[in-house]
Coordinates of C-alpha atoms in Angstrom, one line a residue:
Chain J
M276 CA -9.7 30.5 -2.2
R277 CA -7.8 28.4 0.1
S278 CA -9.1 28.5 3.7
T279 CA -6.5 29.4 6.4
W280 CA -7.4 26.5 8.8
W281 CA -7.4 23.7 6.8
P282 CA -3.5 23.1 6.5
Y283 CA -3.4 23.3 10.3
L284 CA -6.2 20.8 10.5
R285 CA -4.7 18.4 8.0
A286 CA -1.3 18.8 9.8
A287 CA -3.1 17.9 12.9
L288 CA -4.8 15.0 11.5
I289 CA -1.8 13.7 9.8
T290 CA 0.0 13.9 13.2
L291 CA -2.8 11.9 14.8
V292 CA -2.5 9.1 12.4
M293 CA 1.1 8.8 12.4
A294 CA 1.1 8.7 16.2
S295 CA -1.6 6.1 16.3
Q296 CA 0.1 3.9 13.6
C297 CA 3.3 4.1 15.8
V298 CA 1.5 3.3 19.0
S299 CA -0.1 0.3 16.9
A300 CA 3.6 -1.1 16.2
F301 CA 4.2 -1.5 19.9
P302 CA 3.8 -5.2 21.1
K303 CA 0.0 -5.9 21.6
R304 CA 0.6 -8.9 23.8
A305 CA 2.5 -8.8 27.2
L306 CA 5.5 -10.7 28.0
D307 CA 5.4 -13.8 30.1
E308 CA 7.7 -16.2 32.1
A309 CA 7.8 -18.6 29.2
Q310 CA 8.9 -15.9 26.7
L311 CA 11.3 -14.4 29.1
A312 CA 13.1 -17.9 29.6
R313 CA 14.0 -18.0 26.0
P314 CA 17.9 -17.7 25.5
E315 CA 17.7 -14.2 23.6
A316 CA 15.1 -12.8 26.4
R317 CA 17.9 -14.1 29.0
R318 CA 20.4 -12.5 27.3
N319 CA 18.4 -8.9 27.0
L320 CA 17.7 -9.4 30.7
R321 CA 21.5 -9.7 31.6
W322 CA 22.1 -6.7 29.3
L323 CA 19.0 -4.8 31.3
G324 CA 20.5 -5.7 34.6
R325 CA 24.1 -4.3 33.7
V326 CA 22.4 -1.0 32.6
L327 CA 20.5 -0.5 35.8
R328 CA 23.1 -1.8 38.3
P329 CA 24.2 1.8 38.9
F330 CA 20.7 2.4 40.2
G331 CA 20.7 -0.4 42.6
E332 CA 21.2 -4.1 42.5
R333 CA 18.4 -6.2 41.7
S334 CA 18.1 -10.1 41.3
A335 CA 17.3 -11.9 38.1
A336 CA 13.7 -12.7 39.4
E337 CA 13.1 -9.2 40.4
L338 CA 14.2 -7.8 36.8
Q339 CA 12.1 -10.4 35.4
H340 CA 9.0 -9.4 37.7
S341 CA 9.5 -5.8 36.7
V342 CA 9.8 -6.7 33.0
I343 CA 6.7 -8.5 32.9
Q344 CA 4.9 -5.8 34.9
L345 CA 6.3 -3.0 32.6
S346 CA 5.2 -5.3 29.6
R347 CA 1.4 -5.4 30.9
T348 CA 1.5 -1.6 31.7
Q349 CA 2.7 -0.9 28.0
V350 CA -0.1 -3.3 26.3
A351 CA -2.7 -1.5 28.6
L352 CA -1.5 1.9 27.5
R353 CA -1.3 0.9 24.0
N354 CA -4.8 -0.3 24.0
A355 CA -6.3 2.6 25.7
L356 CA -4.5 5.1 23.4
L357 CA -5.8 3.0 20.4
A358 CA -9.4 2.8 21.8
P359 CA -10.6 5.9 20.0
V360 CA -9.5 4.8 16.6
A361 CA -10.3 1.1 17.0
P362 CA -13.3 1.0 15.0
L363 CA -11.3 2.8 12.1
I364 CA -8.4 0.1 12.4
H365 CA -11.0 -2.8 12.4
A366 CA -12.8 -1.3 9.5
T367 CA -9.9 -0.9 7.3
A368 CA -7.9 -4.4 8.7
V369 CA -4.7 -2.2 9.0
R370 CA -1.9 -3.3 11.5
Q371 CA 1.4 -2.6 12.2
Q372 CA 2.7 -5.6 13.7
W373 CA 5.7 -6.7 11.2
H374 CA 6.9 -10.2 12.3
L375 CA 8.9 -10.9 9.0
F376 CA 10.8 -14.2 9.4
L377 CA 11.2 -14.3 13.0
T378 CA 10.3 -18.1 13.2
A379 CA 13.3 -19.7 11.4
K380 CA 13.7 -22.8 14.1
D381 CA 15.4 -26.0 14.2
R382 CA 12.5 -27.9 13.1
V383 CA 10.4 -27.3 10.1
Y384 CA 8.0 -29.4 8.0
R385 CA 7.4 -30.5 4.6
L386 CA 3.7 -30.9 3.2
R387 CA 3.3 -34.4 1.7
L388 CA 0.6 -36.3 -0.2
D389 CA 0.9 -40.0 -0.1
A390 CA -1.5 -42.7 -2.0
K391 CA -2.1 -46.1 -2.2
T392 CA -3.6 -47.9 -5.5
S393 CA -5.9 -50.4 -5.1
Q394 CA -3.3 -53.4 -5.8
P395 CA -3.3 -55.8 -3.0
H396 CA -0.2 -55.2 -0.5
D397 CA 0.4 -51.9 -2.1
T398 CA 2.5 -49.3 0.1
W399 CA 2.3 -45.7 0.2
H400 CA 3.6 -43.7 -2.9
T401 CA 4.4 -39.9 -2.5
L402 CA 2.4 -38.0 -4.8
Y403 CA 3.6 -34.5 -3.6
G404 CA 6.3 -33.5 -1.2
T405 CA 7.2 -29.8 -1.0
N406 CA 10.1 -29.0 -3.4
Q407 CA 10.8 -32.6 -3.8
T408 CA 8.0 -34.6 -5.6
D409 CA 5.2 -33.3 -7.6
V410 CA 3.5 -36.1 -9.4
L411 CA 0.2 -34.4 -10.1
G412 CA 1.4 -31.0 -10.9
L413 CA 0.1 -29.6 -7.7
A414 CA 3.2 -27.5 -6.7
E415 CA 1.9 -24.1 -8.0
V416 CA -1.3 -24.3 -6.3
L417 CA -0.3 -25.8 -3.0
D418 CA 3.0 -23.0 -2.9
Y419 CA 0.4 -20.2 -3.2
R420 CA 0.9 -18.1 -0.2
R421 CA -2.8 -17.8 1.1
L422 CA -2.9 -21.7 1.1
R423 CA 0.3 -22.4 2.7
A424 CA -0.7 -20.3 5.4
I425 CA -3.1 -22.5 6.4
Y426 CA -1.1 -25.9 6.3
N427 CA 2.4 -24.2 7.5
P428 CA 2.7 -24.7 11.2
S429 CA 3.4 -21.8 13.3
Q430 CA 4.8 -21.7 16.7
T431 CA 1.4 -22.8 17.9
G432 CA 0.8 -25.6 15.3
V433 CA -1.4 -25.6 12.3
S434 CA -4.3 -23.4 11.8
A435 CA -7.8 -24.1 12.6
Q436 CA -8.4 -24.5 8.9
Y437 CA -6.1 -27.3 8.4
A438 CA -8.7 -30.0 8.6
A439 CA -10.6 -28.5 6.0
F440 CA -7.7 -28.1 3.8
V441 CA -7.1 -31.8 4.2
D442 CA -10.4 -32.4 3.0
W443 CA -10.3 -30.0 0.3
L444 CA -7.0 -31.5 -1.2
M445 CA -8.1 -35.1 -1.0
H446 CA -11.3 -34.2 -2.6
R447 CA -9.5 -32.4 -5.3
V448 CA -7.1 -35.6 -6.1
W449 CA -9.9 -38.0 -5.8
S450 CA -12.1 -36.2 -8.4
E451 CA -9.3 -36.3 -10.9
H452 CA -7.8 -39.6 -10.0
P453 CA -10.4 -42.0 -8.6
D454 CA -8.0 -45.0 -9.2
F455 CA -6.3 -44.1 -5.7
S456 CA -7.9 -46.3 -2.9
A457 CA -6.2 -44.4 0.0
L458 CA -4.9 -40.9 0.6
R459 CA -2.7 -39.5 3.2
V460 CA -1.7 -35.9 4.0
G461 CA 0.6 -34.7 6.7
L462 CA 3.7 -32.9 7.5
E463 CA 7.1 -34.5 7.1
R464 CA 9.3 -33.2 10.2
I465 CA 12.8 -32.0 9.3
E466 CA 15.5 -31.6 11.8
L467 CA 17.7 -28.7 10.6
G468 CA 21.6 -29.9 10.5
S469 CA 20.6 -33.5 10.5
T470 CA 21.5 -35.6 7.6
A471 CA 19.1 -38.6 8.7
S472 CA 15.9 -38.8 6.4
D473 CA 12.9 -38.3 8.1
H474 CA 10.8 -39.5 5.0
D475 CA 9.6 -42.6 6.7
A476 CA 9.3 -41.2 10.2
D477 CA 5.7 -40.7 11.0
L478 CA 4.1 -37.7 9.7
A479 CA 2.9 -35.0 12.0
Y480 CA -0.8 -33.7 11.7
A481 CA -1.5 -36.8 9.3
V482 CA -4.9 -37.6 8.1
E483 CA -5.3 -40.7 6.5
R484 CA -8.7 -41.8 4.4
E485 CA -9.8 -44.4 2.2
R486 CA -12.3 -44.7 -0.7
P487 CA -15.4 -44.3 -0.6
W488 CA -15.2 -41.1 1.1
N489 CA -17.6 -38.4 1.5
P490 CA -16.7 -35.2 3.0
Chain B
M151 CA 13.3 30.0 17.5
E152 CA 9.7 31.0 18.5
P153 CA 7.2 28.2 19.2
V154 CA 4.7 29.6 16.7
S155 CA 7.1 29.7 14.0
R156 CA 7.9 25.8 14.6
I157 CA 4.4 24.9 14.5
S158 CA 3.8 27.1 11.2
R159 CA 7.2 25.4 9.7
Y160 CA 5.4 22.0 10.6
V161 CA 2.1 23.0 9.0
R162 CA 4.1 24.0 5.9
F163 CA 5.9 21.1 5.6
W164 CA 2.5 18.8 5.3
D165 CA 1.3 21.8 3.0
R166 CA 4.1 21.0 0.2
Y167 CA 2.9 20.3 -3.5
E168 CA 4.8 18.5 -6.1
S169 CA 4.2 16.7 -9.5
A170 CA 2.4 13.7 -9.6
E171 CA 4.8 11.0 -11.4
S172 CA 6.1 9.3 -8.1
M173 CA 2.6 8.7 -6.7
A174 CA 1.5 7.6 -10.1
L175 CA 4.0 5.1 -10.3
V176 CA 3.2 3.8 -6.9
R177 CA -0.5 3.6 -7.8
I178 CA 0.6 1.5 -11.1
G179 CA 2.5 -0.8 -9.1
V180 CA 0.2 -1.4 -6.2
G181 CA -2.5 -2.0 -8.9
L182 CA -0.4 -4.5 -10.9
V183 CA 1.0 -6.5 -7.4
M184 CA -2.7 -6.7 -6.1
L185 CA -4.1 -7.6 -9.7
F186 CA -1.4 -10.3 -10.3
D187 CA -2.4 -12.1 -7.0
L188 CA -6.0 -12.0 -7.4
L189 CA -5.3 -13.5 -11.2
Q190 CA -3.2 -16.3 -9.5
V191 CA -6.1 -17.3 -7.2
A192 CA -8.6 -17.6 -10.5
L193 CA -5.9 -19.4 -12.3
Y194 CA -5.5 -22.0 -9.6
E195 CA -9.4 -22.3 -9.2
L196 CA -9.2 -21.1 -5.3
V197 CA -11.9 -18.3 -5.2
V198 CA -14.6 -20.6 -3.6
T199 CA -11.9 -22.7 -1.4
L200 CA -10.3 -19.6 0.0
W201 CA -13.4 -17.1 0.5
A202 CA -16.7 -19.3 0.3
A203 CA -18.7 -20.1 3.3
I204 CA -18.3 -23.7 4.4
E205 CA -21.5 -24.8 3.3
Q206 CA -20.3 -23.6 -0.4
G207 CA -17.2 -25.4 -0.3
G208 CA -14.9 -23.0 1.3
L209 CA -12.3 -23.7 4.0
G210 CA -13.9 -21.5 6.6
P211 CA -14.2 -19.6 9.2
S212 CA -17.2 -18.3 7.3
S213 CA -20.5 -20.0 7.2
Y214 CA -24.1 -19.5 6.7
D215 CA -24.8 -19.2 10.4
E216 CA -21.8 -16.7 10.8
P217 CA -20.9 -15.0 7.5
R218 CA -18.2 -13.0 9.4
V219 CA -18.3 -9.9 6.7
M220 CA -20.6 -7.3 5.9
F221 CA -20.8 -8.1 1.9
Y222 CA -22.2 -11.6 3.0
R223 CA -24.6 -10.3 5.6
W224 CA -25.9 -7.7 2.9
F225 CA -25.9 -10.1 -0.1
G226 CA -25.8 -13.7 1.5
A227 CA -23.1 -16.2 1.8
S228 CA -23.7 -17.8 -1.5
S229 CA -20.9 -18.6 -4.0
T230 CA -22.2 -16.2 -6.2
S231 CA -21.5 -13.7 -3.5
T232 CA -18.1 -14.9 -3.4
Y233 CA -17.5 -14.3 -7.1
V234 CA -18.9 -10.8 -7.1
L235 CA -16.7 -9.8 -4.5
F236 CA -13.7 -11.5 -6.1
V237 CA -14.4 -9.9 -9.5
S238 CA -15.1 -6.7 -7.9
S239 CA -11.6 -6.8 -6.6
I240 CA -10.2 -7.6 -9.9
V241 CA -12.0 -4.8 -11.9
T242 CA -11.1 -2.3 -9.1
A243 CA -7.2 -3.4 -9.3
G244 CA -7.3 -3.1 -12.7
A245 CA -8.9 0.3 -12.9
L246 CA -6.4 1.4 -10.3
T247 CA -3.6 0.3 -12.3
V248 CA -4.6 2.2 -15.3
G249 CA -6.0 5.1 -13.2
L250 CA -9.6 5.1 -14.1
Y251 CA -11.8 6.6 -11.2
T252 CA -8.6 6.4 -9.1
R253 CA -9.9 7.4 -5.7
V254 CA -13.3 5.3 -5.9
S255 CA -11.3 2.0 -7.3
A256 CA -9.1 2.4 -4.3
L257 CA -11.6 2.9 -1.9
V258 CA -13.6 -0.4 -3.3
L259 CA -10.6 -2.5 -3.6
L260 CA -9.8 -1.5 0.0
F261 CA -13.3 -2.7 0.9
C262 CA -12.9 -5.8 -0.8
S263 CA -9.5 -6.4 0.5
V264 CA -10.8 -6.1 3.9
Q265 CA -13.8 -8.4 3.1
L266 CA -11.4 -11.1 1.7
S267 CA -9.0 -10.7 4.7
T268 CA -11.7 -11.3 7.0
L269 CA -13.0 -14.4 5.3
A270 CA -9.5 -16.0 5.0
P271 CA -7.8 -14.7 8.2
E272 CA -5.1 -17.1 8.0
G273 CA -4.2 -16.3 4.6
D274 CA -4.3 -12.4 5.1
R275 CA 0.1 -11.7 5.4
G276 CA 1.5 -8.7 6.3
I277 CA 1.7 -7.5 2.9
D278 CA -1.8 -7.5 2.5
A279 CA -2.1 -5.2 5.5
L280 CA 0.7 -2.9 4.3
L281 CA -0.9 -2.6 0.8
R282 CA -4.3 -1.7 2.3
S283 CA -2.7 1.1 4.2
V284 CA -1.2 2.2 0.9
L285 CA -4.5 1.8 -0.6
I286 CA -5.9 4.9 1.7
L287 CA -3.2 7.1 1.1
I288 CA -3.6 6.5 -2.8
A289 CA -7.6 7.1 -2.3
L290 CA -6.7 10.5 -0.3
S291 CA -3.9 11.4 -2.8
E292 CA -4.2 12.4 -6.2
A293 CA -2.1 9.4 -7.7
G294 CA -4.6 9.4 -10.7
A295 CA -3.6 12.8 -11.8
T296 CA -1.2 11.8 -14.5
W297 CA -0.4 8.7 -16.4
S298 CA -4.0 7.7 -16.1
V299 CA -7.3 7.2 -18.0
D300 CA -8.8 10.0 -15.6
A301 CA -6.3 12.5 -16.8
R302 CA -7.1 11.3 -20.2
M303 CA -11.0 11.8 -19.7
R304 CA -10.6 15.2 -17.8
F305 CA -7.8 16.9 -19.8
G306 CA -7.4 15.0 -23.1
S307 CA -3.9 13.4 -22.4
F308 CA -2.7 10.4 -20.5
K309 CA 0.2 12.3 -19.0
R310 CA 0.2 16.0 -17.9
L311 CA 1.9 18.0 -15.4
A312 CA -0.3 17.8 -12.4
I313 CA 0.7 19.3 -9.0
I314 CA -0.4 17.2 -6.0
P315 CA -0.1 17.3 -2.2
S316 CA 3.2 15.7 -1.1
W317 CA 2.1 14.5 2.4
P318 CA 0.6 11.0 0.9
R319 CA 4.1 10.1 -0.6
Y320 CA 5.8 11.3 2.7
L321 CA 3.2 8.9 4.7
I322 CA 4.2 6.1 2.4
I323 CA 7.8 6.7 3.1
A324 CA 7.1 6.9 7.0
Q325 CA 5.1 3.4 6.5
L326 CA 8.1 1.9 4.9
C327 CA 10.4 3.1 7.7
L328 CA 7.9 1.6 10.2
V329 CA 7.6 -1.6 8.8
Y330 CA 11.4 -2.3 8.1
V331 CA 12.5 -0.8 11.7
T332 CA 10.0 -2.8 13.6
A333 CA 10.7 -6.0 11.6
G334 CA 14.4 -5.1 12.3
I335 CA 14.1 -4.6 15.9
L336 CA 11.9 -8.0 16.4
K337 CA 14.5 -9.8 15.2
Q338 CA 16.0 -10.9 18.5
S339 CA 15.7 -14.7 18.3
P340 CA 19.2 -16.5 18.4
E341 CA 19.2 -17.3 14.7
W342 CA 19.1 -13.5 14.0
T343 CA 22.0 -12.9 16.5
G344 CA 25.3 -14.2 17.3
M345 CA 24.1 -16.5 19.8
D346 CA 23.5 -18.9 16.8
G347 CA 25.8 -17.4 14.3
Y348 CA 23.4 -15.1 12.2
S349 CA 22.0 -18.5 10.7
A350 CA 18.6 -17.3 10.3
L351 CA 18.9 -17.0 6.3
W352 CA 20.7 -20.4 6.1
R353 CA 17.6 -21.8 8.2
V354 CA 15.0 -19.8 5.6
L355 CA 16.8 -22.0 2.7
N356 CA 16.3 -24.9 4.6
T357 CA 12.6 -24.5 5.0
P358 CA 10.7 -26.3 2.2
H359 CA 7.6 -24.3 2.6
I360 CA 9.7 -20.9 2.1
S361 CA 12.5 -21.8 0.0
R362 CA 11.9 -22.0 -3.7
F363 CA 14.5 -24.9 -4.3
E364 CA 15.5 -27.8 -2.6
W365 CA 19.1 -27.2 -2.0
S366 CA 21.5 -30.0 -0.9
S367 CA 22.9 -29.8 2.5
E368 CA 26.5 -29.4 0.6
T369 CA 25.3 -26.8 -1.4
L370 CA 24.0 -24.9 1.7
S371 CA 27.1 -25.5 3.7
R372 CA 29.1 -23.8 1.1
M373 CA 26.9 -20.9 1.3
Y374 CA 26.6 -20.6 5.2
V375 CA 29.2 -17.9 5.4
P376 CA 27.7 -15.8 2.6
L377 CA 24.0 -16.3 4.2
Q378 CA 25.4 -15.3 7.5
A379 CA 26.9 -12.0 5.9
A380 CA 23.4 -11.4 4.5
T381 CA 21.7 -12.1 7.6
V382 CA 23.9 -9.2 9.3
I383 CA 23.3 -7.0 5.9
T384 CA 19.4 -7.7 6.3
L385 CA 19.6 -6.4 10.0
I386 CA 21.6 -3.2 9.1
F387 CA 19.3 -2.5 6.1
E388 CA 15.9 -2.9 8.3
R389 CA 17.0 -1.1 11.3
G390 CA 19.0 1.6 9.1
A391 CA 15.4 2.5 7.8
A392 CA 15.2 4.6 10.8
F393 CA 17.4 7.1 9.3
L394 CA 15.8 7.0 6.1
P395 CA 13.9 10.3 6.6
F396 CA 17.4 12.1 7.5
L397 CA 18.9 10.9 4.4
L398 CA 16.0 11.6 2.1
W399 CA 16.2 15.2 3.5
L400 CA 19.8 15.5 3.0
G401 CA 19.3 14.3 -0.5
A402 CA 16.6 17.1 -1.2
H403 CA 18.6 19.8 0.5
P404 CA 22.3 19.6 -0.8
T405 CA 23.5 22.7 1.0
R406 CA 22.0 21.5 4.5
G407 CA 23.7 19.4 7.2
G408 CA 27.0 20.6 7.7
W409 CA 30.1 18.5 7.2
F410 CA 28.2 15.3 8.3
G411 CA 25.6 15.9 5.8
A412 CA 28.2 16.5 3.2
W413 CA 30.3 13.5 4.2
L414 CA 26.9 11.2 4.5
R415 CA 26.1 12.5 0.8
R416 CA 29.7 11.7 -0.5
G417 CA 29.4 8.3 0.7
R418 CA 26.0 8.1 -1.3
L419 CA 24.1 6.2 2.0
L420 CA 20.7 6.9 0.5
E421 CA 21.4 5.1 -2.9
L422 CA 23.3 2.5 -1.2
W423 CA 20.2 1.9 1.2
I424 CA 17.7 1.8 -1.9
A425 CA 20.0 -0.3 -3.9
T426 CA 20.3 -2.8 -0.8
G427 CA 16.6 -2.7 -0.7
V428 CA 15.9 -3.6 -4.3
V429 CA 18.5 -6.4 -4.2
F430 CA 17.1 -7.8 -1.2
H431 CA 13.7 -7.8 -2.5
L432 CA 14.9 -9.5 -5.7
L433 CA 16.5 -11.9 -4.0
L434 CA 13.7 -12.8 -1.8
A435 CA 11.4 -13.2 -5.0
A436 CA 14.2 -15.3 -6.7
L437 CA 14.9 -17.8 -3.8
T438 CA 11.8 -17.9 -1.8
K439 CA 8.0 -18.5 -2.2
L440 CA 6.6 -15.3 -0.5
G441 CA 4.2 -14.7 -3.4
I442 CA 3.7 -10.7 -3.5
F443 CA 5.6 -9.7 -0.6
P444 CA 8.7 -8.7 -2.1
W445 CA 7.1 -7.0 -5.4
G446 CA 4.5 -5.3 -3.0
C447 CA 7.4 -3.6 -1.0
L448 CA 9.0 -2.8 -4.3
A449 CA 5.8 -1.2 -5.6
L450 CA 6.2 1.4 -3.0
Y451 CA 9.9 2.3 -3.5
P452 CA 9.0 5.0 -6.2
A453 CA 7.8 7.0 -3.2
L454 CA 11.2 7.3 -2.1
A455 CA 12.1 9.3 -5.5
Q456 CA 11.4 13.1 -5.8
P457 CA 8.9 13.2 -8.9
R458 CA 11.3 15.6 -10.6
S459 CA 13.7 12.5 -10.5
V460 CA 11.0 10.1 -12.0
R461 CA 10.2 12.8 -14.6
R462 CA 13.7 13.0 -15.6
L463 CA 14.2 9.4 -15.6
V464 CA 10.9 8.9 -17.9
Y465 CA 11.1 12.0 -20.0
G466 CA 14.8 12.6 -20.0
S467 CA 17.6 11.1 -22.2
A468 CA 17.7 7.8 -20.4
L469 CA 14.5 6.1 -21.4
R470 CA 13.8 8.2 -24.5
P471 CA 14.8 5.3 -27.0
A472 CA 12.5 2.9 -25.3
W473 CA 9.7 5.6 -25.2
K474 CA 10.0 6.0 -28.7
A475 CA 10.2 2.3 -29.7
V476 CA 7.0 1.8 -27.7
F477 CA 5.0 4.9 -28.5
G478 CA 6.6 5.9 -31.8
R479 CA 7.3 9.3 -30.7
E480 CA 9.7 11.4 -28.5
P481 CA 8.5 11.5 -24.9
S482 CA 7.1 14.8 -23.5
A483 CA 6.2 16.1 -20.1
G484 CA 3.2 18.0 -20.9

């Protein structure tokens, strides 16, 4: 026989789960002055100023200060509301922050692997450049999403595992091709909209090593 | 209306039952996507690289001193542990796909996925978190009630007319809405707005680490206007997901919603939204290197279908010839 209280309890639990997930979707970091200085934030502030004008004139600085305070309050409220279910969220590694494709900026990067042979006066030859050169057949492995996340720079730069990734890549290449005397891994800078080639420009995050090398 | 009856209606909404085909398709899709992703790791020989302790040749951040996960604390941070964890993930993803011990498989796969995500936090993307939240719902549902080995073992047939609770499917729909709507709202940067001429997708295709192909600047210039249009359509599609529950409700209640509902139904907005989503994800899969992201999202789309529609599609006339060609006999629901 079905119990009469179970549907009520289940509905309550489902409501709790949905509410916690919706709260979890709110920003977990408060806005700061640097973020509000971006063009899109300035535009939104101007819009907000126009909407709030009937309730009293505010200067841009006052409005910015209010928005930052409100954002801090929202983050504090979010964290307080999620505190009871935080162990469950941690245990299941479920999150609701969906930043999909937010960072299509003016400067992008291309992973590059260059090598020198032991011949005298040899210059760097590109063995791998994302979507361009793939002499050693590394493209499928390096394009794999979990690996790409390590070397593809975010707004704050490359990940903490980038140095270990470079070591791993060099080790993998040298174990199969010991004839290379030196290897160089880095990220080629590309300015979108520019027709100039940056291939010979300095590589960002470049690491260069010569044989013999023991990681 | 009395407040009590509103509560009763709300409770009854979460107490609905339906046949199991939609959730079975979600289970199969999620299992296949996770299995494919793990098999890629094996194929590229990245198991140790991604998840082993630094001393064993892993990229970190896990180490002997800081094993980071429960599994390594229990069994040691050896490469054997890494392989046991990895093989457990593959076995449970396969078991989930075929519906073998479905609930246990979903829970063990969830546990393994959490361990792997903590061992390589940089490599754990949004799609992994999304699939984990769906794994919880699969474990709580009866997604293995049909089209599964479980059904074969318990009832003697892989397919059967099983009646299961609807609420896990409703929560998957709510999850999809939350993903799309928040992703759409957060797209406020200039390239996603008129401030930079809706150039976001043009920039995406210019990004070597994301774009599948190296497009010439001439080709991308020619594609600029269609890509601007695609950027706007992406925003409308994502933010439009806020109305998805309403559109689904209208679809399930053909006589409700008044003239506005009738007008929306005539416009086939629900079908248009779903078709846009399918095309959007297929284009992402074709043009970008986002891995399982588009396929993982598409794996959840069967939750948008009423189980009776899935039954009609599979057992009805549309797929009868294909079914007969594969199984050698006419399909039957029972």
